Tab-separated table of C-alpha atoms in Angstrom:
chain	number	residue	atom	x	y	z
A	24	UNK	CA	0.000	0.000	0.000
A	25	UNK	CA	1.565	3.229	-1.110
A	26	UNK	CA	1.329	6.423	0.908
A	27	UNK	CA	-0.804	8.135	-1.736
A	28	UNK	CA	-3.337	5.287	-1.616
A	29	UNK	CA	-3.655	5.595	2.167
A	30	UNK	CA	-4.283	9.333	1.721
A	31	UNK	CA	-6.959	8.544	-0.882
A	32	UNK	CA	-8.772	6.036	1.330
A	33	UNK	CA	-8.687	8.390	4.337
A	34	UNK	CA	-10.200	11.195	2.230
A	35	UNK	CA	-12.784	8.874	0.650
A	36	UNK	CA	-13.832	7.377	4.014
A	37	UNK	CA	-14.108	10.869	5.511
A	38	UNK	CA	-16.229	12.148	2.623
A	39	UNK	CA	-18.586	9.145	2.761
A	40	UNK	CA	-18.951	9.201	6.567
A	41	UNK	CA	-19.674	12.934	6.738
A	42	UNK	CA	-22.164	12.654	3.849
A	43	UNK	CA	-23.934	9.858	5.727
A	44	UNK	CA	-24.110	12.150	8.761
A	45	UNK	CA	-26.014	14.658	6.587
A	46	UNK	CA	-28.555	12.127	5.351
A	47	UNK	CA	-29.116	9.473	8.011
A	48	UNK	CA	-30.143	11.091	11.359
A	49	UNK	CA	-33.897	11.654	11.189
A	50	UNK	CA	-35.770	14.379	13.051
A	51	UNK	CA	-32.598	16.209	14.099
A	52	UNK	CA	-31.907	19.893	13.556
A	53	UNK	CA	-30.506	20.261	9.996
A	54	UNK	CA	-27.760	22.522	11.354
A	55	UNK	CA	-25.759	19.416	12.354
A	56	UNK	CA	-26.159	18.137	8.804
A	57	UNK	CA	-24.959	21.448	7.365
A	58	UNK	CA	-21.800	21.367	9.490
A	59	UNK	CA	-21.111	17.744	8.463
A	60	UNK	CA	-21.623	18.746	4.828
A	61	UNK	CA	-18.947	21.470	5.133
A	62	UNK	CA	-16.501	18.780	6.342
A	63	UNK	CA	-17.551	16.543	3.450
A	64	UNK	CA	-16.736	19.315	0.952
A	65	UNK	CA	-13.257	19.635	2.435
A	66	UNK	CA	-12.645	15.872	2.072
A	67	UNK	CA	-13.845	15.901	-1.552
A	68	UNK	CA	-11.588	18.898	-2.231
A	69	UNK	CA	-8.702	16.736	-0.993
A	70	UNK	CA	-9.626	14.074	-3.572
A	71	UNK	CA	-9.634	16.811	-6.250
A	72	UNK	CA	-6.046	17.620	-5.286
A	73	UNK	CA	-5.094	13.954	-5.851
A	74	UNK	CA	-6.613	14.311	-9.340
A	75	UNK	CA	-4.248	17.244	-10.140
A	76	UNK	CA	-7.247	19.615	-10.091
A	77	UNK	CA	-5.918	21.967	-7.428
A	78	UNK	CA	-7.680	25.048	-8.879
A	79	UNK	CA	-11.003	23.225	-8.630
A	80	UNK	CA	-10.173	22.166	-5.058
A	81	UNK	CA	-9.649	25.811	-4.061
A	82	UNK	CA	-12.838	26.840	-5.880
A	83	UNK	CA	-14.746	24.040	-4.154
A	84	UNK	CA	-13.671	25.282	-0.724
A	85	UNK	CA	-14.246	28.956	-1.587
A	86	UNK	CA	-17.639	28.584	-3.278
A	87	UNK	CA	-19.172	25.467	-1.693
A	88	UNK	CA	-17.803	25.502	1.845
A	89	UNK	CA	-17.387	29.275	1.930
A	90	UNK	CA	-20.429	30.724	0.175
A	91	UNK	CA	-23.146	28.104	-0.314
A	92	UNK	CA	-22.858	26.517	3.127
A	93	UNK	CA	-22.763	29.936	4.833
A	94	UNK	CA	-26.065	30.635	3.064
A	95	UNK	CA	-27.431	27.285	4.307
A	96	UNK	CA	-26.400	27.805	7.934
A	97	UNK	CA	-27.677	31.398	7.784
A	98	UNK	CA	-31.116	30.260	6.582
A	99	UNK	CA	-31.272	27.366	9.086
A	100	UNK	CA	-30.443	29.695	11.979
A	101	UNK	CA	-32.838	32.364	10.655
A	102	UNK	CA	-35.719	29.863	10.526
A	103	UNK	CA	-34.786	28.628	14.043
A	104	UNK	CA	-36.913	25.500	13.720
A	105	UNK	CA	-38.581	23.995	16.759
A	106	UNK	CA	-39.264	20.262	17.157
A	107	UNK	CA	-42.884	20.815	16.126
A	108	UNK	CA	-41.954	22.819	13.036
A	109	UNK	CA	-39.471	20.155	11.946
A	110	UNK	CA	-42.402	17.724	11.907
A	111	UNK	CA	-42.535	13.952	11.831
A	112	UNK	CA	-40.803	12.438	8.826
A	113	UNK	CA	-43.047	9.905	7.157
A	114	UNK	CA	-41.876	6.389	6.357
A	115	UNK	CA	-43.711	4.430	3.711
A	116	UNK	CA	-43.245	1.581	1.277
A	117	UNK	CA	-42.529	3.849	-1.715
A	118	UNK	CA	-39.550	5.404	0.061
A	119	UNK	CA	-38.173	1.999	1.057
A	120	UNK	CA	-38.542	0.765	-2.533
A	121	UNK	CA	-36.790	3.896	-3.844
A	122	UNK	CA	-33.882	3.465	-1.454
A	123	UNK	CA	-33.607	-0.212	-2.363
A	124	UNK	CA	-33.621	0.595	-6.088
A	125	UNK	CA	-30.894	3.241	-5.666
A	126	UNK	CA	-28.738	0.855	-3.630
A	127	UNK	CA	-29.176	-1.905	-6.246
A	128	UNK	CA	-28.333	0.383	-9.188
A	129	UNK	CA	-25.261	1.817	-7.470
A	130	UNK	CA	-23.876	-1.596	-6.411
A	131	UNK	CA	-24.422	-2.897	-9.944
A	132	UNK	CA	-22.675	0.157	-11.466
A	133	UNK	CA	-19.737	-0.152	-9.069
A	134	UNK	CA	-19.269	-3.755	-10.254
A	135	UNK	CA	-19.410	-2.656	-13.916
A	136	UNK	CA	-17.064	0.313	-13.323
A	137	UNK	CA	-14.615	-1.899	-11.449
A	138	UNK	CA	-14.480	-4.337	-14.355
A	139	UNK	CA	-14.208	-1.888	-17.248
A	140	UNK	CA	-13.134	1.652	-16.290
A	141	UNK	CA	-9.424	1.152	-15.819
A	142	UNK	CA	-8.733	0.882	-19.554
A	143	UNK	CA	-9.908	4.496	-20.116
A	144	UNK	CA	-7.158	6.722	-21.467
A	145	UNK	CA	-4.920	3.773	-22.338
A	146	UNK	CA	-1.487	3.275	-20.829
A	147	UNK	CA	-0.236	6.785	-21.454
A	148	UNK	CA	-1.248	8.854	-18.425
A	149	UNK	CA	1.236	11.679	-18.978
A	150	UNK	CA	-0.353	15.085	-18.427
A	151	UNK	CA	0.269	18.099	-20.659
A	152	UNK	CA	2.268	20.966	-19.179
A	153	UNK	CA	0.197	23.270	-16.983
A	154	UNK	CA	-2.645	20.755	-16.461
A	155	UNK	CA	-5.105	21.994	-13.842
A	156	UNK	CA	-3.641	25.477	-13.463
A	157	UNK	CA	-5.768	28.627	-13.491
A	158	UNK	CA	-4.035	29.662	-16.704
A	159	UNK	CA	-5.108	26.616	-18.718
A	160	UNK	CA	-8.637	26.656	-17.277
A	161	UNK	CA	-8.989	30.344	-18.206
A	162	UNK	CA	-7.626	29.601	-21.662
A	163	UNK	CA	-10.325	26.949	-22.203
A	164	UNK	CA	-13.067	29.011	-20.602
A	165	UNK	CA	-12.498	32.239	-22.537
A	166	UNK	CA	-11.938	30.622	-25.919
A	167	UNK	CA	-13.852	27.383	-26.415
A	168	UNK	CA	-16.517	27.909	-23.748
A	169	UNK	CA	-17.011	31.685	-23.874
A	170	UNK	CA	-20.736	31.501	-24.672
A	171	UNK	CA	-21.387	29.091	-21.765
A	172	UNK	CA	-19.429	31.413	-19.491
A	173	UNK	CA	-21.604	34.398	-20.442
A	174	UNK	CA	-24.765	32.289	-20.019
A	175	UNK	CA	-23.615	31.293	-16.513
A	176	UNK	CA	-23.230	34.994	-15.701
A	177	UNK	CA	-26.805	35.643	-16.827
A	178	UNK	CA	-28.023	32.601	-14.845
A	179	UNK	CA	-26.391	33.911	-11.661
A	180	UNK	CA	-27.993	37.355	-12.223
A	181	UNK	CA	-31.409	35.723	-12.695
A	182	UNK	CA	-30.863	33.607	-9.553
A	183	UNK	CA	-29.974	36.681	-7.484
A	184	UNK	CA	-33.066	38.578	-8.661
A	185	UNK	CA	-35.241	35.468	-8.205
A	186	UNK	CA	-33.967	34.860	-4.678
A	187	UNK	CA	-34.632	38.477	-3.663
A	188	UNK	CA	-38.143	38.418	-5.132
A	189	UNK	CA	-39.019	35.021	-3.609
A	190	UNK	CA	-37.711	35.885	-0.146
A	191	UNK	CA	-39.509	39.238	0.027
A	192	UNK	CA	-42.129	39.400	2.745
A	193	UNK	CA	-44.955	40.470	0.437
A	194	UNK	CA	-45.007	39.138	-3.094
B	23	UNK	CA	6.603	25.446	-12.296
B	24	UNK	CA	6.504	24.841	-8.570
B	25	UNK	CA	4.116	22.120	-7.432
B	26	UNK	CA	3.362	21.076	-3.836
B	27	UNK	CA	4.807	17.664	-2.879
B	28	UNK	CA	1.380	15.998	-2.716
B	29	UNK	CA	0.649	17.013	-6.309
B	30	UNK	CA	4.034	15.844	-7.474
B	31	UNK	CA	3.411	12.465	-5.838
B	32	UNK	CA	0.018	12.190	-7.559
B	33	UNK	CA	1.483	13.005	-10.952
B	34	UNK	CA	4.617	10.911	-10.481
B	35	UNK	CA	3.436	7.606	-12.045
B	36	UNK	CA	2.471	9.469	-15.205
B	37	UNK	CA	5.816	11.217	-15.321
B	38	UNK	CA	8.288	8.372	-15.181
B	39	UNK	CA	6.651	5.374	-16.768
B	40	UNK	CA	3.979	5.232	-19.436
B	41	UNK	CA	3.120	1.537	-19.166
B	42	UNK	CA	3.003	1.447	-15.355
B	43	UNK	CA	-0.377	1.397	-13.595
B	44	UNK	CA	-1.218	4.634	-11.751
B	45	UNK	CA	-1.067	4.601	-7.952
B	46	UNK	CA	-4.833	5.128	-7.749
B	47	UNK	CA	-6.837	3.596	-10.623
B	48	UNK	CA	-9.781	5.430	-12.198
B	49	UNK	CA	-12.282	2.880	-10.883
B	50	UNK	CA	-11.550	3.855	-7.257
B	51	UNK	CA	-12.471	7.485	-7.927
B	52	UNK	CA	-15.597	6.404	-9.801
B	53	UNK	CA	-16.599	4.048	-6.969
B	54	UNK	CA	-16.294	6.844	-4.385
B	55	UNK	CA	-18.310	9.173	-6.641
B	56	UNK	CA	-21.013	6.506	-7.112
B	57	UNK	CA	-21.277	5.944	-3.345
B	58	UNK	CA	-21.565	9.706	-2.720
B	59	UNK	CA	-24.230	9.953	-5.442
B	60	UNK	CA	-26.130	7.054	-3.834
B	61	UNK	CA	-26.022	8.781	-0.431
B	62	UNK	CA	-27.321	11.998	-1.994
B	63	UNK	CA	-30.159	10.332	-3.875
B	64	UNK	CA	-31.183	8.310	-0.811
B	65	UNK	CA	-31.334	11.620	1.064
B	66	UNK	CA	-33.602	13.105	-1.605
B	67	UNK	CA	-35.859	10.026	-1.651
B	68	UNK	CA	-36.089	9.155	2.043
B	69	UNK	CA	-35.849	12.460	3.921
B	70	UNK	CA	-38.767	14.872	4.182
B	71	UNK	CA	-36.984	17.918	5.601
B	72	UNK	CA	-36.697	20.482	2.777
B	73	UNK	CA	-33.300	21.759	3.976
B	74	UNK	CA	-31.846	18.244	4.178
B	75	UNK	CA	-33.160	17.477	0.698
B	76	UNK	CA	-31.395	20.582	-0.674
B	77	UNK	CA	-28.158	19.520	1.038
B	78	UNK	CA	-28.502	16.012	-0.453
B	79	UNK	CA	-28.750	17.603	-3.912
B	80	UNK	CA	-25.453	19.365	-3.186
B	81	UNK	CA	-23.867	15.983	-2.314
B	82	UNK	CA	-25.066	14.571	-5.651
B	83	UNK	CA	-23.652	17.551	-7.593
B	84	UNK	CA	-20.376	17.071	-5.763
B	85	UNK	CA	-20.226	13.400	-6.780
B	86	UNK	CA	-20.797	14.338	-10.421
B	87	UNK	CA	-17.990	16.911	-10.211
B	88	UNK	CA	-15.707	14.167	-8.928
B	89	UNK	CA	-16.512	11.998	-11.968
B	90	UNK	CA	-15.812	14.893	-14.360
B	91	UNK	CA	-12.442	15.609	-12.722
B	92	UNK	CA	-11.472	11.913	-12.642
B	93	UNK	CA	-12.098	11.518	-16.376
B	94	UNK	CA	-10.369	14.858	-17.052
B	95	UNK	CA	-7.238	13.595	-15.299
B	96	UNK	CA	-7.218	10.156	-16.935
B	97	UNK	CA	-7.895	11.482	-20.441
B	98	UNK	CA	-5.591	14.516	-19.936
B	99	UNK	CA	-8.391	16.827	-21.133
B	100	UNK	CA	-9.108	20.136	-19.397
B	101	UNK	CA	-12.766	20.321	-20.502
B	102	UNK	CA	-13.830	18.457	-17.359
B	103	UNK	CA	-12.421	21.242	-15.202
B	104	UNK	CA	-14.418	23.876	-17.091
B	105	UNK	CA	-17.620	21.846	-16.731
B	106	UNK	CA	-16.914	21.431	-13.010
B	107	UNK	CA	-16.592	25.207	-12.745
B	108	UNK	CA	-19.987	25.625	-14.426
B	109	UNK	CA	-21.574	22.990	-12.174
B	110	UNK	CA	-20.311	24.859	-9.092
B	111	UNK	CA	-21.821	28.097	-10.441
B	112	UNK	CA	-25.159	26.385	-11.164
B	113	UNK	CA	-25.111	24.842	-7.670
B	114	UNK	CA	-24.680	28.313	-6.152
B	115	UNK	CA	-27.669	29.611	-8.135
B	116	UNK	CA	-29.724	26.537	-7.192
B	117	UNK	CA	-28.922	26.939	-3.487
B	118	UNK	CA	-29.875	30.634	-3.510
B	119	UNK	CA	-33.239	30.083	-5.214
B	120	UNK	CA	-33.956	26.870	-3.287
B	121	UNK	CA	-33.331	28.485	0.094
B	122	UNK	CA	-35.467	31.498	-0.880
B	123	UNK	CA	-38.271	29.053	-1.766
B	124	UNK	CA	-37.870	27.247	1.578
B	125	UNK	CA	-38.078	30.566	3.423
B	126	UNK	CA	-41.198	31.580	1.501
B	127	UNK	CA	-42.844	28.218	2.194
B	128	UNK	CA	-41.900	28.383	5.871
B	129	UNK	CA	-43.484	31.823	6.178
B	130	UNK	CA	-46.633	30.467	4.526
B	131	UNK	CA	-46.983	27.045	6.211
B	132	UNK	CA	-44.854	27.331	9.402
B	133	UNK	CA	-43.167	24.035	8.499
B	134	UNK	CA	-40.310	22.753	6.349
B	135	UNK	CA	-41.747	19.253	5.962
B	136	UNK	CA	-42.231	18.356	2.303
B	137	UNK	CA	-45.240	16.137	3.086
B	138	UNK	CA	-47.191	19.292	3.979
B	139	UNK	CA	-46.331	21.028	0.701
B	140	UNK	CA	-48.669	19.151	-1.603
B	141	UNK	CA	-51.045	21.959	-2.661
B	142	UNK	CA	-50.581	24.103	-5.763
B	143	UNK	CA	-52.801	26.820	-4.266
B	144	UNK	CA	-54.574	27.164	-0.947
């Protein structure tokens, strides 16, 4: 077992455990889930670093853990939910069937991926110079994907206006 | 270009031998991403708290980002990084609008339980 593999398994186990802590505990204040989710984003950012995507790892921490999760914790604390307002979470057969179907599909796909994915990219795994740097990402983004970039800007503007309108006290 | 030691270690197998297997094969990354996606979708299906459902969607988006970056690294193609950037931007927009909706619904119904949000108008 190489050192880098141990690092990978630690990061993967941390990401999976903290994600489970978001989803599994029923009827608990979602604030605990939000804090676990912040940890999960940090673990996944560590896996990004192993994939030579260090710019994306920084962006993940800045945008996900820094901006989105601050918004989540802010809203959760603003709502200040009581036990009664959290409500009883229903359990029925449809949910159990859905969970079973998801588990079956994912186990099946892990078996398929394990058998076939490692031939992707062939034997030559050499990376071009500057792979994963801000410079090469910007080069791609402002040449090949310029239209998508502008559309994302418009989408964010629409989201900001939509959020303000939706959250206003009187519509 | 200066790279931190961890990055150099991750890129090392690619650097010195072409035929050698990488230290971490692609299937491991994909397996972790699939498990994270399963956790997220189970959260969406089984939980009824609107805030937890939104957070589960974020877990699923994160798993998809991991798949994009894994294939980007193993095919030496930067397009996956750009798509990941766009997914992060879309996730930010989705979180802002989703949380505004949750706040509006909470003001209206005094609850964040999705079972009580079954009416189009009331």
